Amino acid sequence: MSAIRLLVLGAVRRHGRAHGYQVRADLEMWGAHEWSSAKPGSIYHALKSMARQGLMVGHETAPSEAGGPPRTEYELTQEGETEFLALLRAALTSTAPQLDVLTAGIGFLTDLPRSEAVSLLRQRVSALEAWRADIRARWTPPEGADWGHIAEIGGMWEHQAESGERWTRGLIARLEAGEYVMAGE
């Protein structure tokens, strides 16, 4: 899954209608250019591409008062709304080693009802537990075997899974305690 797709859909959705510069400014304010592929060119490309795919519709606006060309403001279609929610749900259950997708999902966490967000995060914990068990089964040297420094790979992955579980359980606890205003509240 692409973090840029989720980020651009979510930024447009938050505005209702937004032009590329607004989306870019939002994502830069969130620091997305540092932890994802959300660079200016990829943002504008994503907007145009998703408009061609029917996930957004573009509206031409009047030329800029500063003398610039007309801007295109984008708005999600029903298909875009469906895609956004599907990507958000997938992001919140992600166990991928790259954190850009999960980070994008956390950025839009409050766009879901509390109970759904908690349920998705519990799925993530279960997937991380399964990943950790798989790592132990496949990356623990058998008795008497010496994998040398290669065994550190399994240790690193196991540590990543454990820390992901711990962080996700903490977020679940904060949500269950009423932290943040969620969709529908």
PDB file of C-alpha atoms in Angstrom, residues 49-148:
ATOM      1  CA  SER A  49      -3.836  10.269 -11.083  1.00  0.00           C
ATOM      2  CA  MET A  50      -6.619   9.751  -8.547  1.00  0.00           C
ATOM      3  CA  ALA A  51      -8.829  12.203 -10.461  1.00  0.00           C
ATOM      4  CA  ARG A  52      -8.305  10.083 -13.604  1.00  0.00           C
ATOM      5  CA  GLN A  53      -9.191   6.985 -11.564  1.00  0.00           C
ATOM      6  CA  GLY A  54     -12.473   8.553 -10.447  1.00  0.00           C
ATOM      7  CA  LEU A  55     -11.463   8.878  -6.782  1.00  0.00           C
ATOM      8  CA  MET A  56     -11.585  12.669  -6.992  1.00  0.00           C
ATOM      9  CA  VAL A  57     -13.189  15.258  -9.175  1.00  0.00           C
ATOM     10  CA  GLY A  58     -11.348  18.427 -10.146  1.00  0.00           C
ATOM     11  CA  HIS A  59     -13.019  21.846 -10.149  1.00  0.00           C
ATOM     12  CA  GLU A  60     -11.385  24.736 -12.020  1.00  0.00           C
ATOM     13  CA  THR A  61     -11.315  27.936  -9.953  1.00  0.00           C
ATOM     14  CA  ALA A  62     -10.850  31.570 -10.919  1.00  0.00           C
ATOM     15  CA  PRO A  63      -7.316  32.742 -11.646  1.00  0.00           C
ATOM     16  CA  SER A  64      -5.249  33.774  -8.660  1.00  0.00           C
ATOM     17  CA  GLU A  65      -5.554  37.411  -7.584  1.00  0.00           C
ATOM     18  CA  ALA A  66      -1.756  37.522  -7.688  1.00  0.00           C
ATOM     19  CA  GLY A  67      -1.935  36.834 -11.398  1.00  0.00           C
ATOM     20  CA  GLY A  68      -1.326  33.115 -11.390  1.00  0.00           C
ATOM     21  CA  PRO A  69      -3.200  30.559 -13.457  1.00  0.00           C
ATOM     22  CA  PRO A  70      -6.488  29.061 -12.325  1.00  0.00           C
ATOM     23  CA  ARG A  71      -6.129  26.338  -9.745  1.00  0.00           C
ATOM     24  CA  THR A  72      -7.841  23.000  -9.687  1.00  0.00           C
ATOM     25  CA  GLU A  73      -9.583  22.170  -6.453  1.00  0.00           C
ATOM     26  CA  TYR A  74     -10.108  18.480  -5.827  1.00  0.00           C
ATOM     27  CA  GLU A  75     -12.980  16.825  -4.010  1.00  0.00           C
ATOM     28  CA  LEU A  76     -13.402  13.148  -3.150  1.00  0.00           C
ATOM     29  CA  THR A  77     -16.006  11.147  -5.009  1.00  0.00           C
ATOM     30  CA  GLN A  78     -17.915   8.358  -3.275  1.00  0.00           C
ATOM     31  CA  GLU A  79     -15.305   5.980  -4.688  1.00  0.00           C
ATOM     32  CA  GLY A  80     -12.590   8.185  -3.191  1.00  0.00           C
ATOM     33  CA  GLU A  81     -14.293   8.106   0.204  1.00  0.00           C
ATOM     34  CA  THR A  82     -14.515   4.324   0.016  1.00  0.00           C
ATOM     35  CA  GLU A  83     -10.850   4.066  -1.008  1.00  0.00           C
ATOM     36  CA  PHE A  84      -9.762   6.424   1.792  1.00  0.00           C
ATOM     37  CA  LEU A  85     -11.548   4.368   4.446  1.00  0.00           C
ATOM     38  CA  ALA A  86     -10.214   1.082   3.034  1.00  0.00           C
ATOM     39  CA  LEU A  87      -6.644   2.437   3.040  1.00  0.00           C
ATOM     40  CA  LEU A  88      -7.059   3.833   6.553  1.00  0.00           C
ATOM     41  CA  ARG A  89      -8.330   0.527   7.877  1.00  0.00           C
ATOM     42  CA  ALA A  90      -5.482  -1.351   6.205  1.00  0.00           C
ATOM     43  CA  ALA A  91      -2.930   1.138   7.557  1.00  0.00           C
ATOM     44  CA  LEU A  92      -4.094   0.697  11.154  1.00  0.00           C
ATOM     45  CA  THR A  93      -3.626  -3.061  10.941  1.00  0.00           C
ATOM     46  CA  SER A  94      -0.287  -2.804   9.135  1.00  0.00           C
ATOM     47  CA  THR A  95       2.724  -4.647  10.523  1.00  0.00           C
ATOM     48  CA  ALA A  96       5.052  -3.689   7.690  1.00  0.00           C
ATOM     49  CA  PRO A  97       8.565  -2.824   8.822  1.00  0.00           C
ATOM     50  CA  GLN A  98       8.296   0.521   7.007  1.00  0.00           C
ATOM     51  CA  LEU A  99       6.308   2.857   9.233  1.00  0.00           C
ATOM     52  CA  ASP A 100       5.073   5.353   6.627  1.00  0.00           C
ATOM     53  CA  VAL A 101       1.734   3.606   6.084  1.00  0.00           C
ATOM     54  CA  LEU A 102       1.024   3.158   9.803  1.00  0.00           C
ATOM     55  CA  THR A 103       2.095   6.744  10.468  1.00  0.00           C
ATOM     56  CA  ALA A 104      -0.304   8.006   7.798  1.00  0.00           C
ATOM     57  CA  GLY A 105      -3.068   5.883   9.326  1.00  0.00           C
ATOM     58  CA  ILE A 106      -2.452   7.285  12.802  1.00  0.00           C
ATOM     59  CA  GLY A 107      -2.712  10.756  11.275  1.00  0.00           C
ATOM     60  CA  PHE A 108      -6.298   9.976  10.287  1.00  0.00           C
ATOM     61  CA  LEU A 109      -7.168   7.754  13.269  1.00  0.00           C
ATOM     62  CA  THR A 110      -9.829  10.164  14.525  1.00  0.00           C
ATOM     63  CA  ASP A 111     -11.719   9.874  11.221  1.00  0.00           C
ATOM     64  CA  LEU A 112     -13.032   6.509  12.457  1.00  0.00           C
ATOM     65  CA  PRO A 113     -15.477   5.744  15.255  1.00  0.00           C
ATOM     66  CA  ARG A 114     -13.665   4.845  18.492  1.00  0.00           C
ATOM     67  CA  SER A 115     -14.872   1.233  18.565  1.00  0.00           C
ATOM     68  CA  GLU A 116     -13.730   0.586  15.006  1.00  0.00           C
ATOM     69  CA  ALA A 117     -10.307   2.133  15.611  1.00  0.00           C
ATOM     70  CA  VAL A 118      -9.831  -0.019  18.724  1.00  0.00           C
ATOM     71  CA  SER A 119     -10.928  -3.131  16.842  1.00  0.00           C
ATOM     72  CA  LEU A 120      -8.470  -2.444  14.000  1.00  0.00           C
ATOM     73  CA  LEU A 121      -5.638  -1.803  16.438  1.00  0.00           C
ATOM     74  CA  ARG A 122      -6.422  -5.078  18.232  1.00  0.00           C
ATOM     75  CA  GLN A 123      -6.106  -6.818  14.861  1.00  0.00           C
ATOM     76  CA  ARG A 124      -2.687  -5.179  14.514  1.00  0.00           C
ATOM     77  CA  VAL A 125      -1.640  -6.518  17.926  1.00  0.00           C
ATOM     78  CA  SER A 126      -2.745 -10.028  16.937  1.00  0.00           C
ATOM     79  CA  ALA A 127      -0.834  -9.802  13.652  1.00  0.00           C
ATOM     80  CA  LEU A 128       2.285  -8.582  15.485  1.00  0.00           C
ATOM     81  CA  GLU A 129       2.010 -11.457  17.971  1.00  0.00           C
ATOM     82  CA  ALA A 130       1.779 -13.911  15.077  1.00  0.00           C
ATOM     83  CA  TRP A 131       4.738 -12.261  13.348  1.00  0.00           C
ATOM     84  CA  ARG A 132       6.799 -12.495  16.548  1.00  0.00           C
ATOM     85  CA  ALA A 133       5.948 -16.195  16.928  1.00  0.00           C
ATOM     86  CA  ASP A 134       6.927 -16.805  13.292  1.00  0.00           C
ATOM     87  CA  ILE A 135      10.224 -14.979  13.825  1.00  0.00           C
ATOM     88  CA  ARG A 136      11.000 -17.128  16.855  1.00  0.00           C
ATOM     89  CA  ALA A 137      10.158 -20.292  14.932  1.00  0.00           C
ATOM     90  CA  ARG A 138      12.178 -19.446  11.827  1.00  0.00           C
ATOM     91  CA  TRP A 139      14.968 -17.201  13.097  1.00  0.00           C
ATOM     92  CA  THR A 140      16.081 -18.912  16.279  1.00  0.00           C
ATOM     93  CA  PRO A 141      19.164 -21.023  15.603  1.00  0.00           C
ATOM     94  CA  PRO A 142      18.641 -24.716  16.378  1.00  0.00           C
ATOM     95  CA  GLU A 143      20.454 -26.184  19.393  1.00  0.00           C
ATOM     96  CA  GLY A 144      24.159 -26.220  18.681  1.00  0.00           C
ATOM     97  CA  ALA A 145      23.942 -24.124  15.500  1.00  0.00           C
ATOM     98  CA  ASP A 146      25.999 -20.964  15.257  1.00  0.00           C
ATOM     99  CA  TRP A 147      24.438 -18.410  12.934  1.00  0.00           C
ATOM    100  CA  GLY A 148      26.872 -15.763  14.050  1.00  0.00           C
TER     101      GLY A 148
END
